[in-house]
Structures are given as C-alpha cells and as structure tokens.
XYZ file of C-alpha atoms in Angstrom:
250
model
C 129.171 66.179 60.744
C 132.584 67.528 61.809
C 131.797 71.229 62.982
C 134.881 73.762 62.614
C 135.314 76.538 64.741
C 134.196 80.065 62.904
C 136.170 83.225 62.945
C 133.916 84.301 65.905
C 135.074 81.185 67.822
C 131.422 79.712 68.409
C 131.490 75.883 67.653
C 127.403 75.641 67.929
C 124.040 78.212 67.500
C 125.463 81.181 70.727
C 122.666 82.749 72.631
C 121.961 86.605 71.700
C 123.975 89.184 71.875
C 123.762 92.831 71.805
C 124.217 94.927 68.264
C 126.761 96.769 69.750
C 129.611 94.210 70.646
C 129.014 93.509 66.298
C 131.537 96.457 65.402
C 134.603 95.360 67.945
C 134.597 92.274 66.065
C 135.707 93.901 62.734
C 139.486 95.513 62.252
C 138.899 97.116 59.352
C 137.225 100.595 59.824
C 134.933 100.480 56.973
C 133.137 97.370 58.301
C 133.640 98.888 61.755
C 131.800 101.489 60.651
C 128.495 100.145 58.791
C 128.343 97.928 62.158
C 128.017 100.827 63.832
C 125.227 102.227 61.282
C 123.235 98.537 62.036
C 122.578 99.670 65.291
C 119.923 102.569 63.536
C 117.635 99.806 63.195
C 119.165 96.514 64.480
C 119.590 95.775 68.196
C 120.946 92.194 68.592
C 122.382 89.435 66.316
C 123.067 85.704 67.686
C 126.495 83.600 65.774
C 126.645 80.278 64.410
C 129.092 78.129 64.004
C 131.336 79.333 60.804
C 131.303 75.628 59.218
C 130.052 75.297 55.661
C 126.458 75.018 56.669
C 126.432 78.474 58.397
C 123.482 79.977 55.863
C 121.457 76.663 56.261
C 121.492 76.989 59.880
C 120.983 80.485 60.356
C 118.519 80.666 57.965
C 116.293 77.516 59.749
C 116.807 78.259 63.110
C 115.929 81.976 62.493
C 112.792 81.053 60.559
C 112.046 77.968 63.308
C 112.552 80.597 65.659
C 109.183 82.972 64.817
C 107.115 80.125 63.771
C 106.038 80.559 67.815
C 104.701 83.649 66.945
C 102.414 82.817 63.628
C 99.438 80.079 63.322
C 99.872 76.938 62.576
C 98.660 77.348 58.943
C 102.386 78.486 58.371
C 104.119 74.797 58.986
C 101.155 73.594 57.364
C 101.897 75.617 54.324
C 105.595 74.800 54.641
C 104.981 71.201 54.699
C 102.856 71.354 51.666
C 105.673 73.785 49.579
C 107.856 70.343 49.980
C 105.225 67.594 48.693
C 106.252 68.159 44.675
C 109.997 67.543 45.952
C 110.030 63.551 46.030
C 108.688 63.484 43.081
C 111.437 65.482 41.361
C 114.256 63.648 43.358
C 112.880 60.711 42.105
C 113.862 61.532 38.520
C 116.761 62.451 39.410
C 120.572 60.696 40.195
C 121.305 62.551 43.461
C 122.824 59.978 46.473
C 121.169 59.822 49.821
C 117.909 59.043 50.908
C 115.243 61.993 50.302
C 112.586 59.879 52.967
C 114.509 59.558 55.940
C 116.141 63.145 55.346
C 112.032 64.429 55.219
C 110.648 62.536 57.754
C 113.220 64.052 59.887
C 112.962 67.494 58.995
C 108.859 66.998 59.206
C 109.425 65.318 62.444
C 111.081 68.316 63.671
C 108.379 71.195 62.035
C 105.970 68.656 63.786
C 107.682 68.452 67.234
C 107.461 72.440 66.732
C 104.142 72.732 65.974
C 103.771 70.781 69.594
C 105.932 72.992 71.649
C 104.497 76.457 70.514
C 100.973 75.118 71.387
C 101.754 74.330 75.167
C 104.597 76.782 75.932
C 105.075 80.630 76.000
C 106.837 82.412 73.217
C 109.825 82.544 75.717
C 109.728 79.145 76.765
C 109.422 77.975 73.356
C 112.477 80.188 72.341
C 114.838 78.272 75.206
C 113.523 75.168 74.347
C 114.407 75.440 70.649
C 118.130 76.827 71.547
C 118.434 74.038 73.955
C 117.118 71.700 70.690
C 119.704 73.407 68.629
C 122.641 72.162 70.745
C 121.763 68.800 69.598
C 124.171 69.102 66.379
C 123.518 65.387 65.229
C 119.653 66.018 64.660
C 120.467 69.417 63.065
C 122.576 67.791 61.290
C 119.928 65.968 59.597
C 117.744 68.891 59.069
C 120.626 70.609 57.857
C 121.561 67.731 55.069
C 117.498 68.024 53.583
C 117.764 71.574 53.202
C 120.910 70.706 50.866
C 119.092 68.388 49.284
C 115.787 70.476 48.610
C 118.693 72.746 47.362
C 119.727 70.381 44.652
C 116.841 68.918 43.576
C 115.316 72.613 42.806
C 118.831 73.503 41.017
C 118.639 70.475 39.016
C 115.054 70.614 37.624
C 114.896 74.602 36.893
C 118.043 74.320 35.370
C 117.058 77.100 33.153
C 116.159 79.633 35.802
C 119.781 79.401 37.900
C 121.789 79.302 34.280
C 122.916 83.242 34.804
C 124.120 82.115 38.215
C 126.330 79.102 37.009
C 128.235 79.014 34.101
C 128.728 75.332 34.519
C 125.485 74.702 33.417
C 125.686 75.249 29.828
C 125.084 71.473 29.098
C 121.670 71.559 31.271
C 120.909 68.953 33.779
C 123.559 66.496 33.867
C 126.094 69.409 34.558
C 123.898 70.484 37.218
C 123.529 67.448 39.090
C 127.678 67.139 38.444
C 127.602 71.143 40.400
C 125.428 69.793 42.997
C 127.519 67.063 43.915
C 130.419 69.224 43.970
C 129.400 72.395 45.109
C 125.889 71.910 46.889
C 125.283 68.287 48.669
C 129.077 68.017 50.369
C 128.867 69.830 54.056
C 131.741 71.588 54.524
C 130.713 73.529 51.064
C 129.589 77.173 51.666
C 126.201 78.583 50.003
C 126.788 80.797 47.385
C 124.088 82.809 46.225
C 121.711 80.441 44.015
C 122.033 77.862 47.107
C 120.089 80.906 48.824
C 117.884 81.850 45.699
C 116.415 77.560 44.963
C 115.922 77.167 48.749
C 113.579 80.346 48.963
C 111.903 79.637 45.730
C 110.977 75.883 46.811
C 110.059 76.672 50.660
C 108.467 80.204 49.433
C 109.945 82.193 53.088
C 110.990 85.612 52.795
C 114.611 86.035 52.750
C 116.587 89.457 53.400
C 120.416 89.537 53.627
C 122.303 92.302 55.323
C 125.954 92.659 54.266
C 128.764 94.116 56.109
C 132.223 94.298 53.625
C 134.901 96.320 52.256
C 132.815 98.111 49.635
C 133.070 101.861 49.616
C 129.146 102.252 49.836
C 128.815 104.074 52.955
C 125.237 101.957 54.267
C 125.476 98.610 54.566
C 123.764 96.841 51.813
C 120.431 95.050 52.602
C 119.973 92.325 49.842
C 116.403 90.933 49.204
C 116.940 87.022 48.255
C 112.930 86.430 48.226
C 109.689 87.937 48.755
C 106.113 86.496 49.513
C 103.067 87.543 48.365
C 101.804 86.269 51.962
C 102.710 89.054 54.709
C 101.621 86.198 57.465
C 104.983 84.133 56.702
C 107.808 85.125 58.912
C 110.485 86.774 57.367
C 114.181 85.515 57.522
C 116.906 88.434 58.402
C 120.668 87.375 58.105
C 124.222 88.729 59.231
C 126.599 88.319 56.381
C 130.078 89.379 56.391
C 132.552 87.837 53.819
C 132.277 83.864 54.102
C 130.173 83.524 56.825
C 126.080 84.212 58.350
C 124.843 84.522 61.253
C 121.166 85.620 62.632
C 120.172 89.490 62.739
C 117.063 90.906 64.781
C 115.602 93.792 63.671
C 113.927 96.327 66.755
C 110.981 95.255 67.572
C-alpha cells in the first residue's frame, strides 16, 4: 500500500501530542476556535497518516490501544462478532481472499492478547506503536476491516439504503459501490463505511468534528453504542477529509 503524506505531514501512526498544539494547525478562526474549546475536556490527540485508510487506522489502533486495559473476554467477544462474516462473503462476489485477510487480523488480536498478559499497560502501549510502524502488516489488517465493511454493506442492503442512493437496485448495486467506493485503498470512509463496521464488530464509536459550521461547540457525533459498558470506547479527531485519534482526560 502506497501511503501519501496527510495535510499534517505524518506519513505513519505519530506518537502523542498535546491538545493544545491542535488549534495552530487550523487557519481558519472558527476551527481555531472549537480547537481551543476541545481542550475543556480533551488533553492530547495522536495523527495518522492522511491516506484513504485514515478512519480504519485510527479507529483500530485506538481501539487496539485500550484492549491493555480490559479482560480478555473483550478480544474474545470481538473474535466471535466476526464468525457469521465468512459465511456471508461466501455468498457473495467480492475479490480477495476473506481467510488469509482473517487469519491475519486474528493473528494480530491474538499476538495482543499475548503482549497485554506479560507487559505493563505502558510497555504494552510502546510495543503496539512500535507494531504500528510496520505499515505492510497494518496493511493487512487494514484491507479486512474494508472487507468486513463490504460484506456487512452488501447483505443489509436495506439498512444502509438512506445512506446510498446507489442502492436502489439492492445487492448487485451494492457490491458494484463496494468495489468502487469501499474495497479500493486510497478511497476515504464516508459515513456508512463507519456505521457497517460498528454494527458488525459491535465497539462503541464517537466522532468529534472540528469544521466551518457556525455552531459554536464542536459537534460530538455518536456512530455506535453498546449495550456492554466493559467494551472500550473508540474517540476520533475529524476535521474535513481526514481522522486522527482523540484522548479524552482521564
């Protein structure tokens, strides 16, 4: 996967940073501003690389990130969230193949599981970064999470209808939106890319938006909720075209 470099410059997952260097990166003063208003209840945010798979790699990295901090009933739970998914692919005409894509991303959730059991939350945290540098197996990880994507975009056709109007003609036009607009890396997430992934891997999902809108907070947009408090929550930075990872105060 050919990574581009983002409008922050970062070419792969950057180590934390502190809230307050978030507003100097914004020229217009209304964004400015509702930076500044993040800091209330924000206090550092980490940048990703501003390719197409910016969402997918926020979102796994920042969810991969807490796992160190919950039991391992969690990747357990994960894990078993997926098994229905081969099952759909399977009656489906999407390219690639769904086993080696899983057994890589379960390899990883595995190799996880392993770290977090014989290292401190800290030294768990560096040794995921350091894992995260290794952009051709995220890249795989990255490519299943399109592909979980699709497959749950193709078989609830119904439920993602009001968010495409290409899929008047049901599943065949989905798959054709999948392949166009879903599966190919360098395509961005739009917001039912963020709605199927959440529904199939059931982890809460809350989007914080910084843009040009005259609202004077910035506006924090719930993607997914779980009925299961013990799953770790996923915060992300958007700004137009591009996330990154947000951390609340602890």
């Amino acid at each position: 996967m050919v990574l581009q470099t983002s409008q922050n410059g970062c070419r792969k997952i950057l180590q934390k940073e502190p809230l307050s260097s978030l507003p100097h990166e914004f020229e217009n003063e209304i964004m400015k501003d509702k930076a500044k208003k993040l800091l209330a209840n924000y206090s550092e945010y980490r940048k990703v690389p501003g390719d197409g798979s910016c969402f997918y790699r926020s979102f796994i990295y920042s969810y991969l990130e807490q796992l160190v901090k919950v039991s391992h009933e969690e990747e357990l739970r994960l894990l078993g969230a997926l098994e229905p998914m081969w099952e759909k692919f399977q009656r489906l005409h999407l390219p690639g193949s769904y086993s080696d894509l899983h057994d890589a991303f379960v390899g990883f959730i595995l190799e996880c599981m392993e770290q977090k059991q014989k290292l401190s939350v800290r030294g768990y945290q560096e040794w995921l970064f350091q894992e995260s540098q290794n952009e051709q197996k995220f890249a795989n990880i990255l490519l299943y999470l399109r592909l979980v994507t699709a497959i749950e975009i193709c078989t609830e056709v119904e439920t993602f209808k009001s968010y495409i109007t290409e899929l008047g003609q049901g599943m065949p036009d989905a798959i054709g939106y999948c392949l166009e607009e879903v599966l190919p890396v360098e395509e961005d997430a739009q917001q039912v890319n963020l709605t199927a992934l959440t529904n199939v891997l059931q982890v809460p999902l809350r989007v914080v938006n910084i843009d040009v809108s005259p609202i004077e907070e910035p506006n924090i947009h719930i993607i997914y909720e779980s009925p299961d408090s013990s799953v770790p929550t996923v915060t992300l930075l958007y700004r137009p075209g591009h996330y990154d990872i947000i951390y609340e105060k602890s």
